[in-house]
Short mmCIF file of C-alpha atoms in Angstrom, two decimals:
data_model
loop_
_atom_site.label_atom_id
_atom_site.label_comp_id
_atom_site.label_asym_id
_atom_site.label_seq_id
_atom_site.Cartn_x
_atom_site.Cartn_y
_atom_site.Cartn_z
CA MET G 276 0.00 0.00 0.00
CA ALA G 277 2.93 2.27 0.60
CA ASP G 278 3.36 2.82 -3.12
CA VAL G 279 -0.10 4.39 -3.49
CA LYS G 280 0.14 8.14 -3.96
CA PRO G 281 -3.17 9.88 -3.36
CA ARG G 282 -3.90 12.99 -5.38
CA ILE G 283 -5.03 15.98 -3.36
CA LYS G 284 -6.09 19.31 -4.78
CA LEU G 285 -7.00 22.37 -2.72
CA ASP G 286 -8.51 25.31 -4.58
CA LYS G 287 -6.48 27.61 -2.29
CA LYS G 288 -4.08 27.14 0.60
CA ASP G 289 -4.41 30.56 2.13
CA VAL G 290 -7.79 31.79 3.39
CA ALA G 291 -9.15 34.49 5.65
CA LYS G 292 -10.78 33.27 8.87
CA GLY G 293 -14.20 31.87 8.02
CA GLY G 294 -13.14 31.21 4.42
CA VAL G 295 -13.89 27.97 2.63
CA ILE G 296 -11.36 25.67 0.94
CA GLU G 297 -12.57 23.15 -1.61
CA VAL G 298 -10.74 19.84 -1.39
CA LYS G 299 -10.61 17.15 -4.08
CA THR G 300 -9.01 13.79 -3.38
CA LEU G 301 -8.45 10.74 -5.53
CA VAL G 302 -6.74 7.51 -4.58
CA SER G 303 -6.11 4.31 -6.55
CA HIS G 304 -7.88 1.29 -5.09
CA THR G 305 -9.92 -1.52 -6.65
CA MET G 306 -12.58 -1.29 -3.91
CA GLU G 307 -13.46 -4.97 -4.33
CA SER G 308 -17.12 -4.92 -3.33
CA GLY G 309 -17.46 -8.49 -2.09
CA GLN G 310 -20.28 -9.03 -4.61
CA ARG G 311 -18.25 -10.15 -7.62
CA LYS G 312 -17.52 -13.78 -8.41
CA ASP G 313 -14.37 -15.18 -9.98
CA LYS G 314 -14.49 -17.50 -12.99
CA ASP G 315 -15.06 -20.54 -10.75
CA GLY G 316 -18.14 -18.92 -9.26
CA LYS G 317 -16.47 -18.21 -5.95
CA THR G 318 -17.22 -14.86 -4.34
CA ILE G 319 -14.23 -12.56 -4.32
CA PRO G 320 -13.89 -11.35 -0.71
CA ARG G 321 -14.53 -7.71 0.03
CA LYS G 322 -11.45 -5.51 0.23
CA ILE G 323 -12.13 -1.81 0.26
CA LEU G 324 -10.92 1.37 1.84
CA ASN G 325 -13.54 1.61 4.58
CA THR G 326 -12.70 4.97 6.15
CA PHE G 327 -11.48 8.33 4.95
CA THR G 328 -10.63 11.14 7.34
CA CYS G 329 -9.48 14.70 6.93
CA ASP G 330 -7.85 16.07 10.10
CA LEU G 331 -6.65 19.58 10.82
CA ASN G 332 -3.81 19.55 13.37
CA GLY G 333 -4.94 16.11 14.51
CA LYS G 334 -8.62 17.03 14.91
CA MET G 335 -11.16 15.42 12.56
CA ILE G 336 -13.04 17.95 10.47
CA PHE G 337 -14.50 15.72 7.75
CA SER G 338 -14.69 11.95 7.37
CA ALA G 339 -16.51 9.22 5.49
CA ASN G 340 -17.35 5.57 6.16
CA MET G 341 -17.40 3.65 2.93
CA GLU G 342 -19.18 0.45 1.94
CA GLY G 343 -18.78 -1.80 -1.08
CA ALA G 344 -21.02 0.53 -3.07
CA VAL G 345 -18.32 3.21 -3.37
CA SER G 346 -16.74 3.14 -6.83
CA ALA G 347 -13.19 1.99 -7.49
CA ASN G 348 -10.52 4.68 -7.04
CA PRO G 349 -12.61 6.62 -4.54
CA TYR G 350 -12.97 10.29 -5.28
CA PHE G 351 -14.13 12.93 -2.84
CA GLN G 352 -14.93 16.56 -3.22
CA PHE G 353 -15.80 18.47 -0.07
CA LYS G 354 -15.42 21.88 1.53
CA ILE G 355 -13.75 22.81 4.78
CA LYS G 356 -13.90 25.95 6.87
CA PRO G 357 -10.63 25.75 8.79
CA ALA G 358 -10.47 27.68 12.08
CA GLU G 359 -6.66 27.78 12.21
CA SER G 360 -3.50 27.37 10.15
CA GLY G 361 -1.76 24.03 10.18
CA THR G 362 -1.49 20.60 8.65
CA LEU G 363 -4.31 18.81 6.91
CA THR G 364 -3.85 15.06 7.13
CA PHE G 365 -5.79 12.81 4.78
CA THR G 366 -5.99 9.15 5.78
CA TRP G 367 -7.59 6.21 3.99
CA THR G 368 -7.89 2.96 5.96
CA ASP G 369 -8.03 -0.38 4.16
CA ASP G 370 -10.04 -3.42 5.29
CA ASP G 371 -6.67 -5.08 5.95
CA GLY G 372 -5.74 -2.31 8.37
CA SER G 373 -3.14 -0.62 6.18
CA LYS G 374 -3.31 3.13 5.73
CA ILE G 375 -2.67 5.55 2.92
CA GLN G 376 -1.77 9.04 4.06
CA ALA G 377 -1.08 12.47 2.63
CA THR G 378 -0.66 15.95 4.11
CA GLU G 379 -1.09 19.56 3.00
CA GLN G 380 -0.21 22.82 4.74
CA ILE G 381 -2.81 25.56 4.93
CA LYS G 382 -2.73 29.10 6.25
CA VAL G 383 -5.66 30.88 7.89
CA SER G 384 -5.15 34.59 8.43
CA MET C 77 -30.88 -6.68 -44.11
CA ARG C 78 -31.19 -9.31 -41.47
CA ASP C 79 -29.10 -7.18 -39.16
CA ALA C 80 -31.27 -4.16 -39.76
CA MET C 81 -34.37 -6.13 -38.91
CA ASN C 82 -32.82 -7.39 -35.76
CA ARG C 83 -31.79 -3.95 -34.76
CA ARG C 84 -35.26 -2.64 -35.37
CA GLN C 85 -36.80 -5.44 -33.43
CA ALA C 86 -34.36 -4.90 -30.65
CA LEU C 87 -35.15 -1.21 -30.61
CA ALA C 88 -38.88 -1.86 -30.57
CA LEU C 89 -38.41 -4.30 -27.75
CA GLY C 90 -36.23 -1.85 -25.88
CA THR C 91 -38.76 0.94 -26.19
CA GLY C 92 -41.50 -1.42 -25.06
CA ALA C 93 -39.49 -2.39 -22.03
CA VAL C 94 -38.84 1.22 -21.09
CA VAL C 95 -42.52 2.09 -21.46
CA ALA C 96 -43.52 -0.92 -19.42
CA ALA C 97 -41.03 0.00 -16.72
CA THR C 98 -42.30 3.57 -16.61
CA LEU C 99 -45.91 2.42 -16.50
CA SER C 100 -45.33 -0.04 -13.71
CA LEU C 101 -43.58 2.70 -11.76
CA ARG C 102 -46.47 5.08 -12.20
CA ALA C 103 -49.04 2.44 -11.41
CA GLY C 104 -47.48 1.08 -8.27
CA PRO C 105 -46.49 2.95 -5.14
CA ALA C 106 -42.82 3.46 -4.40
CA ARG C 107 -40.71 0.47 -5.39
CA ALA C 108 -40.18 -1.88 -2.52
CA ALA C 109 -36.66 -1.92 -1.20
CA LYS C 110 -34.65 -5.03 -2.05
CA ASN C 111 -32.58 -5.01 1.09
CA ASN C 112 -32.95 -4.07 4.73
CA SER C 113 -32.53 -0.37 3.97
CA GLU C 114 -35.45 0.53 6.20
CA GLU C 115 -33.74 -0.94 9.24
CA ALA C 116 -30.50 0.78 8.31
CA ILE C 117 -32.34 4.09 8.13
CA LYS C 118 -34.13 3.50 11.43
CA ALA C 119 -30.87 2.71 13.18
CA PHE C 120 -29.38 5.90 11.79
CA THR C 121 -32.31 8.16 12.72
CA ARG C 122 -32.63 6.44 16.12
CA GLY C 123 -36.24 5.66 15.33
CA LYS C 124 -37.24 9.18 14.29
CA GLU C 125 -39.20 9.75 11.11
CA PRO C 126 -37.07 11.94 8.81
CA VAL C 127 -38.60 15.19 7.56
CA ARG C 128 -38.44 15.67 3.81
CA GLY C 129 -36.34 18.72 2.89
CA LYS C 130 -33.13 20.62 3.67
CA VAL C 131 -31.11 17.74 2.23
CA ARG C 132 -30.43 17.83 -1.49
CA LEU C 133 -29.32 14.67 -3.22
CA GLU C 134 -28.04 15.13 -6.76
CA LEU C 135 -27.76 12.11 -9.01
CA PRO C 136 -28.18 11.65 -12.74
CA GLU C 137 -31.67 10.60 -13.81
CA ILE C 138 -30.17 7.92 -16.01
CA ALA C 139 -26.85 6.27 -15.20
CA GLU C 140 -25.41 4.41 -18.16
CA ASN C 141 -22.73 2.79 -16.07
CA GLY C 142 -23.78 1.72 -12.60
CA ASN C 143 -20.15 1.21 -11.63
CA THR C 144 -19.49 4.87 -11.23
CA VAL C 145 -22.42 7.21 -10.68
CA PRO C 146 -21.52 10.77 -9.60
CA MET C 147 -23.40 11.81 -6.49
CA THR C 148 -23.53 15.08 -4.56
CA VAL C 149 -25.29 15.55 -1.28
CA SER C 150 -25.70 18.86 0.48
CA VAL C 151 -27.65 20.10 3.48
CA ASP C 152 -28.94 23.63 3.47
CA VAL C 153 -28.13 24.72 7.03
CA PRO C 154 -25.54 27.07 8.49
CA MET C 155 -22.75 25.17 10.24
CA THR C 156 -21.99 26.60 13.67
CA GLU C 157 -20.65 25.19 16.94
CA GLU C 158 -24.22 25.21 18.30
CA SER C 159 -25.98 23.67 15.33
CA PHE C 160 -24.45 21.58 12.59
CA VAL C 161 -25.00 18.51 10.44
CA GLU C 162 -23.39 15.61 12.22
CA GLU C 163 -23.73 12.84 9.68
CA VAL C 164 -25.30 12.18 6.28
CA MET C 165 -26.00 8.61 5.28
CA ILE C 166 -26.61 7.43 1.73
CA VAL C 167 -28.72 4.30 1.28
CA ALA C 168 -29.33 2.42 -1.97
CA GLU C 169 -32.60 0.48 -1.86
CA GLY C 170 -31.83 -1.80 -4.79
CA ASN C 171 -28.22 -2.77 -4.05
CA PRO C 172 -27.30 -6.07 -2.38
CA ASN C 173 -26.42 -4.06 0.75
CA PRO C 174 -28.23 -0.86 1.71
CA GLY C 175 -25.23 1.13 2.96
CA VAL C 176 -23.30 3.19 0.43
CA ILE C 177 -21.41 5.80 2.39
CA SER C 178 -21.84 8.10 5.34
CA PHE C 179 -20.21 11.47 5.69
CA HIS C 180 -19.32 13.01 9.04
CA PHE C 181 -19.30 16.78 9.20
CA THR C 182 -18.16 19.24 11.84
CA PRO C 183 -18.54 22.99 12.37
CA SER C 184 -15.22 23.21 10.44
CA SER C 185 -16.69 21.73 7.28
CA VAL C 186 -19.46 22.63 4.85
CA ALA C 187 -22.35 20.16 4.72
CA GLU C 188 -21.69 19.14 1.15
CA ALA C 189 -19.80 16.24 -0.39
CA ASN C 190 -19.39 14.61 -3.76
CA THR C 191 -18.25 11.09 -4.60
CA ARG C 192 -18.91 8.28 -7.07
CA ILE C 193 -21.04 5.30 -6.18
CA ARG C 194 -22.06 1.89 -7.52
CA LEU C 195 -25.70 1.09 -8.27
CA ALA C 196 -26.70 -2.48 -9.12
CA GLU C 197 -29.91 -1.61 -10.95
CA THR C 198 -32.64 1.01 -11.34
CA GLN C 199 -33.60 2.06 -7.84
CA ASN C 200 -34.21 4.76 -5.27
CA VAL C 201 -31.28 6.31 -3.46
CA VAL C 202 -32.00 7.95 -0.13
CA ALA C 203 -29.98 10.58 1.73
CA ILE C 204 -30.63 11.14 5.41
CA ALA C 205 -29.02 13.90 7.41
CA ARG C 206 -28.81 13.94 11.19
CA MET C 207 -28.21 17.22 12.97
CA ASN C 208 -26.25 17.44 16.22
CA ASP C 209 -29.57 17.89 18.09
CA GLY C 210 -30.85 14.59 16.67
CA SER C 211 -33.34 15.98 14.13
CA VAL C 212 -33.33 14.15 10.80
CA PHE C 213 -34.03 15.20 7.22
CA SER C 214 -34.16 13.22 4.02
CA ASP C 215 -34.25 13.33 0.25
CA VAL C 216 -34.75 10.59 -2.32
CA ARG C 217 -33.86 10.26 -6.00
CA GLN C 218 -34.65 7.56 -8.47
CA VAL C 219 -31.81 6.57 -10.79
CA LYS C 220 -32.37 4.47 -13.92
CA VAL C 221 -29.35 2.25 -14.35
CA THR C 222 -28.52 0.89 -17.80
CA ILE C 223 -25.62 -1.40 -16.87
CA GLY C 224 -25.51 -2.53 -13.25
CA GLY C 225 -22.47 -1.89 -11.16
CA CYS C 226 -22.00 -4.83 -8.86
CA GLY C 227 -20.31 -7.26 -11.24
CA GLY C 228 -21.98 -10.61 -11.29
#
């Protein structure tokens, strides 16, 4: 999992207090739903990224719990209203417990 | 020539099917859910009956590929420390499992999110928002799915 590089795009990294930043994230993952069958008719076990979190300085500000019905290579677009400058940490957690992580610095003035 | 005939027949059949589907939808009440989505919703709302409104679920009317259907959900409320949308759950009534995704919001986020979801077949998708005071709101959209998105 360590080789997965998520793509993060912020529409701006510097906002006035109360300002809104639009975040877009994309990460490569098959999101195996647990519904598909292989050619022998055996169900392919579910293996998805089940949680996504966006933290600001270690405090959760947006998160999502995913099920098998989220498309492969999960994409999110959401808006945050950061109260302070600092580090945004984006974390995706796999069913197998492994994590994919990325960070961005933002400034609130 | 034979091909053309077949195509025409196929088209005629296709149109017939669409008409039939539309008619049956109009005739009957809401389509029955194929999974235990009602229980999932009840658990989420803690037994409360959601009020229609405030939540806006945006989905295409027709999804050609059920594997990746763009979806936006937003809740029309100001987000403050005192009053904010805590969680929005998306439920697909015609998928093998009801749960699709749930978003957690905070006063430091805007109650709006966009992602891409899988829909197995033509069905209703429900969005339910729960505020921090426990009140619940909902919206529902029907999506016609051309090619299902759960692999088979």
